[in-house]
Short mmCIF file of C-alpha atoms in Angstrom, two decimals:
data_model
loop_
_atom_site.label_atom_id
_atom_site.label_comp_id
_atom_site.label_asym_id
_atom_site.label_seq_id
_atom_site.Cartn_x
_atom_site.Cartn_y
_atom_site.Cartn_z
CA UNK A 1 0.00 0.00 0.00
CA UNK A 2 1.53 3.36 -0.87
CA UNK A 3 0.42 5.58 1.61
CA UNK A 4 1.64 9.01 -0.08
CA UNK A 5 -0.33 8.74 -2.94
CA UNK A 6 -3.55 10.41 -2.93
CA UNK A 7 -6.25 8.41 -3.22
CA UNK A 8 -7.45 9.97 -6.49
CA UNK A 9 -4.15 9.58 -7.80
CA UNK A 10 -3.72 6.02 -7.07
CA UNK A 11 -7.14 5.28 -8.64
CA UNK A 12 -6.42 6.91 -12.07
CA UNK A 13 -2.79 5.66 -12.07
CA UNK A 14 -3.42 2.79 -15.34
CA UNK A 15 0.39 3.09 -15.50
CA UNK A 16 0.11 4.30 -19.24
CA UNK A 17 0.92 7.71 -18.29
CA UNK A 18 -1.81 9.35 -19.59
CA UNK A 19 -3.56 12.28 -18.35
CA UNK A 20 -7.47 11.53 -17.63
CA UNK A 21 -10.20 12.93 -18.69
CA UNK A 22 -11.73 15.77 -16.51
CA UNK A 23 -14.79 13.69 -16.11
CA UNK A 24 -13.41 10.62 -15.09
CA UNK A 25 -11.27 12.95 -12.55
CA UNK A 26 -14.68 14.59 -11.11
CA UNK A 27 -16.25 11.33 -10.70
CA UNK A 28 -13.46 9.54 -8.85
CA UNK A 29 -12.90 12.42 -6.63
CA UNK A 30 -16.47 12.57 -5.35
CA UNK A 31 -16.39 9.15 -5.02
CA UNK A 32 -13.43 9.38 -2.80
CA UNK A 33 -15.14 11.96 -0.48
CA UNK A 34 -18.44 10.27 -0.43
CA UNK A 35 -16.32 6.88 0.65
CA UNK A 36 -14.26 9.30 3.17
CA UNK A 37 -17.84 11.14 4.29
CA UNK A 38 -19.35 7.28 4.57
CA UNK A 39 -16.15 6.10 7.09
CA UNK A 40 -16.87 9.19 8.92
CA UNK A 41 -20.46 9.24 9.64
CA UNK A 42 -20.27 5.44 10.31
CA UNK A 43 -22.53 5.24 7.12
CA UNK A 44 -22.83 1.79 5.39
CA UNK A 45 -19.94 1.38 2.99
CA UNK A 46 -20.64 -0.05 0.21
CA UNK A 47 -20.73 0.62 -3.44
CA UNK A 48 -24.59 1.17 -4.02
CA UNK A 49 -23.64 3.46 -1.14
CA UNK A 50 -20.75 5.13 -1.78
CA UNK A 51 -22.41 5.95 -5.36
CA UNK A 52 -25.85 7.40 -4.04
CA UNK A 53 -23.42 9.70 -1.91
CA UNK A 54 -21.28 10.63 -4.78
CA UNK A 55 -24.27 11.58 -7.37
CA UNK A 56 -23.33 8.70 -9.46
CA UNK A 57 -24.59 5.70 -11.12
CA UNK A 58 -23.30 2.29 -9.98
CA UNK A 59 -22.11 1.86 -13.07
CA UNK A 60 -19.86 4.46 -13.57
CA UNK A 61 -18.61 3.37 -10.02
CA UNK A 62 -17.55 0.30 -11.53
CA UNK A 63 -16.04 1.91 -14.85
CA UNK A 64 -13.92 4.60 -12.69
CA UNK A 65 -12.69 1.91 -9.89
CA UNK A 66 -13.04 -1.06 -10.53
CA UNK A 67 -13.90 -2.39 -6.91
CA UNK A 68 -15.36 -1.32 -4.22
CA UNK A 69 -12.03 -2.59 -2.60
CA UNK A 70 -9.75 -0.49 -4.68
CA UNK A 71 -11.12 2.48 -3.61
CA UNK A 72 -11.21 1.52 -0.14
CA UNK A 73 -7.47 0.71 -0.09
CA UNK A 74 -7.37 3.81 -1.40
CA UNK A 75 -8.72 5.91 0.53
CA UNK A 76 -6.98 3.86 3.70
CA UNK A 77 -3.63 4.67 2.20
CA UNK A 78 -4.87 8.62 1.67
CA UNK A 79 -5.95 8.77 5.46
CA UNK A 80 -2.66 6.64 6.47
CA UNK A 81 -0.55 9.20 4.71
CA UNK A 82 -2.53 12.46 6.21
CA UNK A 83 -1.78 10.73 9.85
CA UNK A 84 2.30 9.96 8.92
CA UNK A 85 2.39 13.80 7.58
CA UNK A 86 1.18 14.88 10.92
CA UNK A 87 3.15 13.22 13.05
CA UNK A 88 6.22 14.31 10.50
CA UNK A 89 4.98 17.39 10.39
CA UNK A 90 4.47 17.76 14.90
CA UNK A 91 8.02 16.36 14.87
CA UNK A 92 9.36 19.11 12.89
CA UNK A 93 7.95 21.69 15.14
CA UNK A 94 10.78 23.08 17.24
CA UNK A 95 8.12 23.33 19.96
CA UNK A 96 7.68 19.79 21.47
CA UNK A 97 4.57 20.11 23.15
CA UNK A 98 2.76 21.96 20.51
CA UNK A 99 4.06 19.47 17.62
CA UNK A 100 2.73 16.14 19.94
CA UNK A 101 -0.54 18.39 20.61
CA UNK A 102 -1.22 19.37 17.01
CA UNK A 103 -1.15 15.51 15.84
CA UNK A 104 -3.23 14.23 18.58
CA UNK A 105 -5.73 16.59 17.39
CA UNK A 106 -5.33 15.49 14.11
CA UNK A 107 -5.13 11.90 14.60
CA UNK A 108 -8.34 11.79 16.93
CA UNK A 109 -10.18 13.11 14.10
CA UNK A 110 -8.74 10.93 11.22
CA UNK A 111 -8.40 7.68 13.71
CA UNK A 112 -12.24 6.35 13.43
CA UNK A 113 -11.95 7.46 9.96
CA UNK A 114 -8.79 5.29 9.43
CA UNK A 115 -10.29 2.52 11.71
CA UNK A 116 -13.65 1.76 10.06
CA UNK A 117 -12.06 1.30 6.33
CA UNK A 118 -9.75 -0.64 7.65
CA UNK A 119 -12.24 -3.23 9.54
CA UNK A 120 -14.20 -3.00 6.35
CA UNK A 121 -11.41 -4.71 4.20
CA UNK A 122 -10.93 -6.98 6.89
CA UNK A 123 -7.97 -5.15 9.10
CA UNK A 124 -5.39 -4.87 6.36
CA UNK A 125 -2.89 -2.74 8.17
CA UNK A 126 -0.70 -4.74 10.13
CA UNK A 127 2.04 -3.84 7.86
CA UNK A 128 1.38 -0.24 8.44
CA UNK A 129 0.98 -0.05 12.20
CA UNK A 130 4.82 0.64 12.63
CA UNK A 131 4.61 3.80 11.37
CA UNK A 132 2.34 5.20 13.49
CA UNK A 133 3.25 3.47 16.72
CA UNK A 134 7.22 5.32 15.47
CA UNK A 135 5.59 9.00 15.15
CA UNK A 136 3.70 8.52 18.57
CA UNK A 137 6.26 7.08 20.50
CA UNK A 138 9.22 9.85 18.83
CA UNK A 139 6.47 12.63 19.36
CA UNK A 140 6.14 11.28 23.38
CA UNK A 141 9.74 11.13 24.18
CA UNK A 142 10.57 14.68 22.62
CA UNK A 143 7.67 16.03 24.80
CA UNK A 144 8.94 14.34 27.78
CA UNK A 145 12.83 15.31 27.30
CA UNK A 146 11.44 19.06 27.26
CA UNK A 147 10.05 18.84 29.82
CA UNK A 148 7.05 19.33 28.71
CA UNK A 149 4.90 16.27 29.85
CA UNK A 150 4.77 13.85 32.90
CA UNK A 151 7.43 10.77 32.34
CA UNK A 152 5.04 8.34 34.52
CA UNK A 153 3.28 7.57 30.89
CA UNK A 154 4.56 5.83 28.09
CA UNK A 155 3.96 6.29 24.39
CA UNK A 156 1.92 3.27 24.57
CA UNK A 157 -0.26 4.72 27.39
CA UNK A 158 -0.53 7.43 24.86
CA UNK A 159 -1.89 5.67 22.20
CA UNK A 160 -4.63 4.29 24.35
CA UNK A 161 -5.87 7.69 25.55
CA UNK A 162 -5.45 9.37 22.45
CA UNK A 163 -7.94 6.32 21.23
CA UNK A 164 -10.44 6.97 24.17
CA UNK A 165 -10.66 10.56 23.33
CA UNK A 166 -12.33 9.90 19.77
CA UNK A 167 -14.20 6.51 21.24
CA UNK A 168 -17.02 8.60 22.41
CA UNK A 169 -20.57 7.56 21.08
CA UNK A 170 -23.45 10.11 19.88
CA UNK A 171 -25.20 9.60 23.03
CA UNK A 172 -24.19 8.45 26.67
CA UNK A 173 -26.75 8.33 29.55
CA UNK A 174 -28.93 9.85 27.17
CA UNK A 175 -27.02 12.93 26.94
CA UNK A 176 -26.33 14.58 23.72
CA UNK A 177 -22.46 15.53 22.98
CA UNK A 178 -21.38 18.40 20.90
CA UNK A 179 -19.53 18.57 17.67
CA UNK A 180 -16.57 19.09 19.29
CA UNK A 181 -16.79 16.63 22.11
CA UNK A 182 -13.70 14.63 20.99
CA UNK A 183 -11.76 17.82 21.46
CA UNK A 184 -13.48 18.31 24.88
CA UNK A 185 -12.15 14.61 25.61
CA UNK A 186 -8.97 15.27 24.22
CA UNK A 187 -7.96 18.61 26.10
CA UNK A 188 -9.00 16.91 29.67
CA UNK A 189 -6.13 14.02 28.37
CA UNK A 190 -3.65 17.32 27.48
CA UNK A 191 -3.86 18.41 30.98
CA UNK A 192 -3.68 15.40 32.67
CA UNK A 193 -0.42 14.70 30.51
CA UNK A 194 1.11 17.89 31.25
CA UNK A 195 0.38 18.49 34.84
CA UNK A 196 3.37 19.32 36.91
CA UNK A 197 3.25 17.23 40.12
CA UNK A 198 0.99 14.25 38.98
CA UNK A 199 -0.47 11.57 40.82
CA UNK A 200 1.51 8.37 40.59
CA UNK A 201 -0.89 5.67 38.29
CA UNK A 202 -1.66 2.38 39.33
CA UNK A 203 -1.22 -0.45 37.88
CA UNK A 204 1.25 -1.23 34.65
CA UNK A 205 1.52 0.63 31.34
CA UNK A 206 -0.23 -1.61 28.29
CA UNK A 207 2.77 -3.65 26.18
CA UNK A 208 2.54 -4.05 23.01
CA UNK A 209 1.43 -7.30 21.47
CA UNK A 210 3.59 -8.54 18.56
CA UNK A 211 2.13 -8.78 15.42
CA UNK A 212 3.19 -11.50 13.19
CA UNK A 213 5.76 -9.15 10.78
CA UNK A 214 7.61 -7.85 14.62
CA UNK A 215 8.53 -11.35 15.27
#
């Protein structure tokens, strides 16, 4: 999976070289929002679907991507790569704390996208995982050798509440969130991560299970 490529691009790619038609551009590209708008709404994803959303027939589906699986892998791959630019991008900001907090914003946002394509084509990103467990963990440690958040918490304690913080449901003992509850959640984990005197946590940080490609 190339995860640079954008999804569009990757799509259209017939390896011949030759520029498409506008048309066929228009048409993939709103079929590649109406998969992304799907994933994010928690919509059904398939290609009836996906086409409805787009304002296209199922067949041109077909004739622009061949498979409702193509375009899903590439669309994964687009989201993959945003996430991977963040976390590039929050390590290149000389400011520690604001590059981590900029790509946990980020990544809460994208994550559920990322997560729900992914469990559609069956959890095909095993190979993948690396790189985002590397920008976490590299974002963490520069944070913590600042000076900037509490060393009690490991990357991998990280990744869990960074997950929690975009787990939230539309409704929770019958209360109604807002639309920007995940930041809500999010900002509550910022603190806690940057207090100065924290409480010592119990128990042990989470370890990472090897996947079959770390062994």
């Amino acid at each position: 999976m190339t995860a640079a490529m954008p999804a569009v691009d990757r799509l259209l790619d017939d390896g011949s070289g030759r520029r498409p038609r506008a048309d066929a551009r228009r048409n993939v590209e709103r079929l590649v929002v109406a998969a992304r708008q799907a994933a994010v709404e928690g919509g059904e994803i398939t290609a009836h679907e996906i086409a409805r959303r787009a304002g296209v027939g199922i067949g041109t589906f077909y004739r622009r991507v061949g498979t409702l699986e193509s375009l899903l892998e590439a669309v994964l791959g687009e989201v993959l790569g945003e996430i991977i630019t963040k976390g590039d991008d929050g390590l290149a900001d000389p400011d520690p704390w604001s590059g981590f907090t900029a790509f946990a914003l980020s990544y809460i946002h994208l994550r559920n996208e990322l997560c729900d394509v992914n469990k559609r084509l069956g959890d095909v990103l095993d190979h993948s995982r690396a790189e985002l467990r590397d920008r976490i963990q590299l974002l963490v440690k520069r944070a913590q050798q600042a000076g900037a958040m509490r060393t009690d918490v490991t990357w991998e304690d990280v990744a869990f509440l960074m997950a929690a913080a975009s787990s939230t449901g539309p409704h929770t003992l019958g209360l109604q969130t807002s639309a920007r509850q995940w930041d809500r959640n999010l900002q509550v984990i910022l603190d806690g991560l940057r207090i100065p005197d924290p409480t010592p946590l119990p128990g042990e940080p989470p370890t990472l299970t090897p996947w079959p490609e770390d062994s």
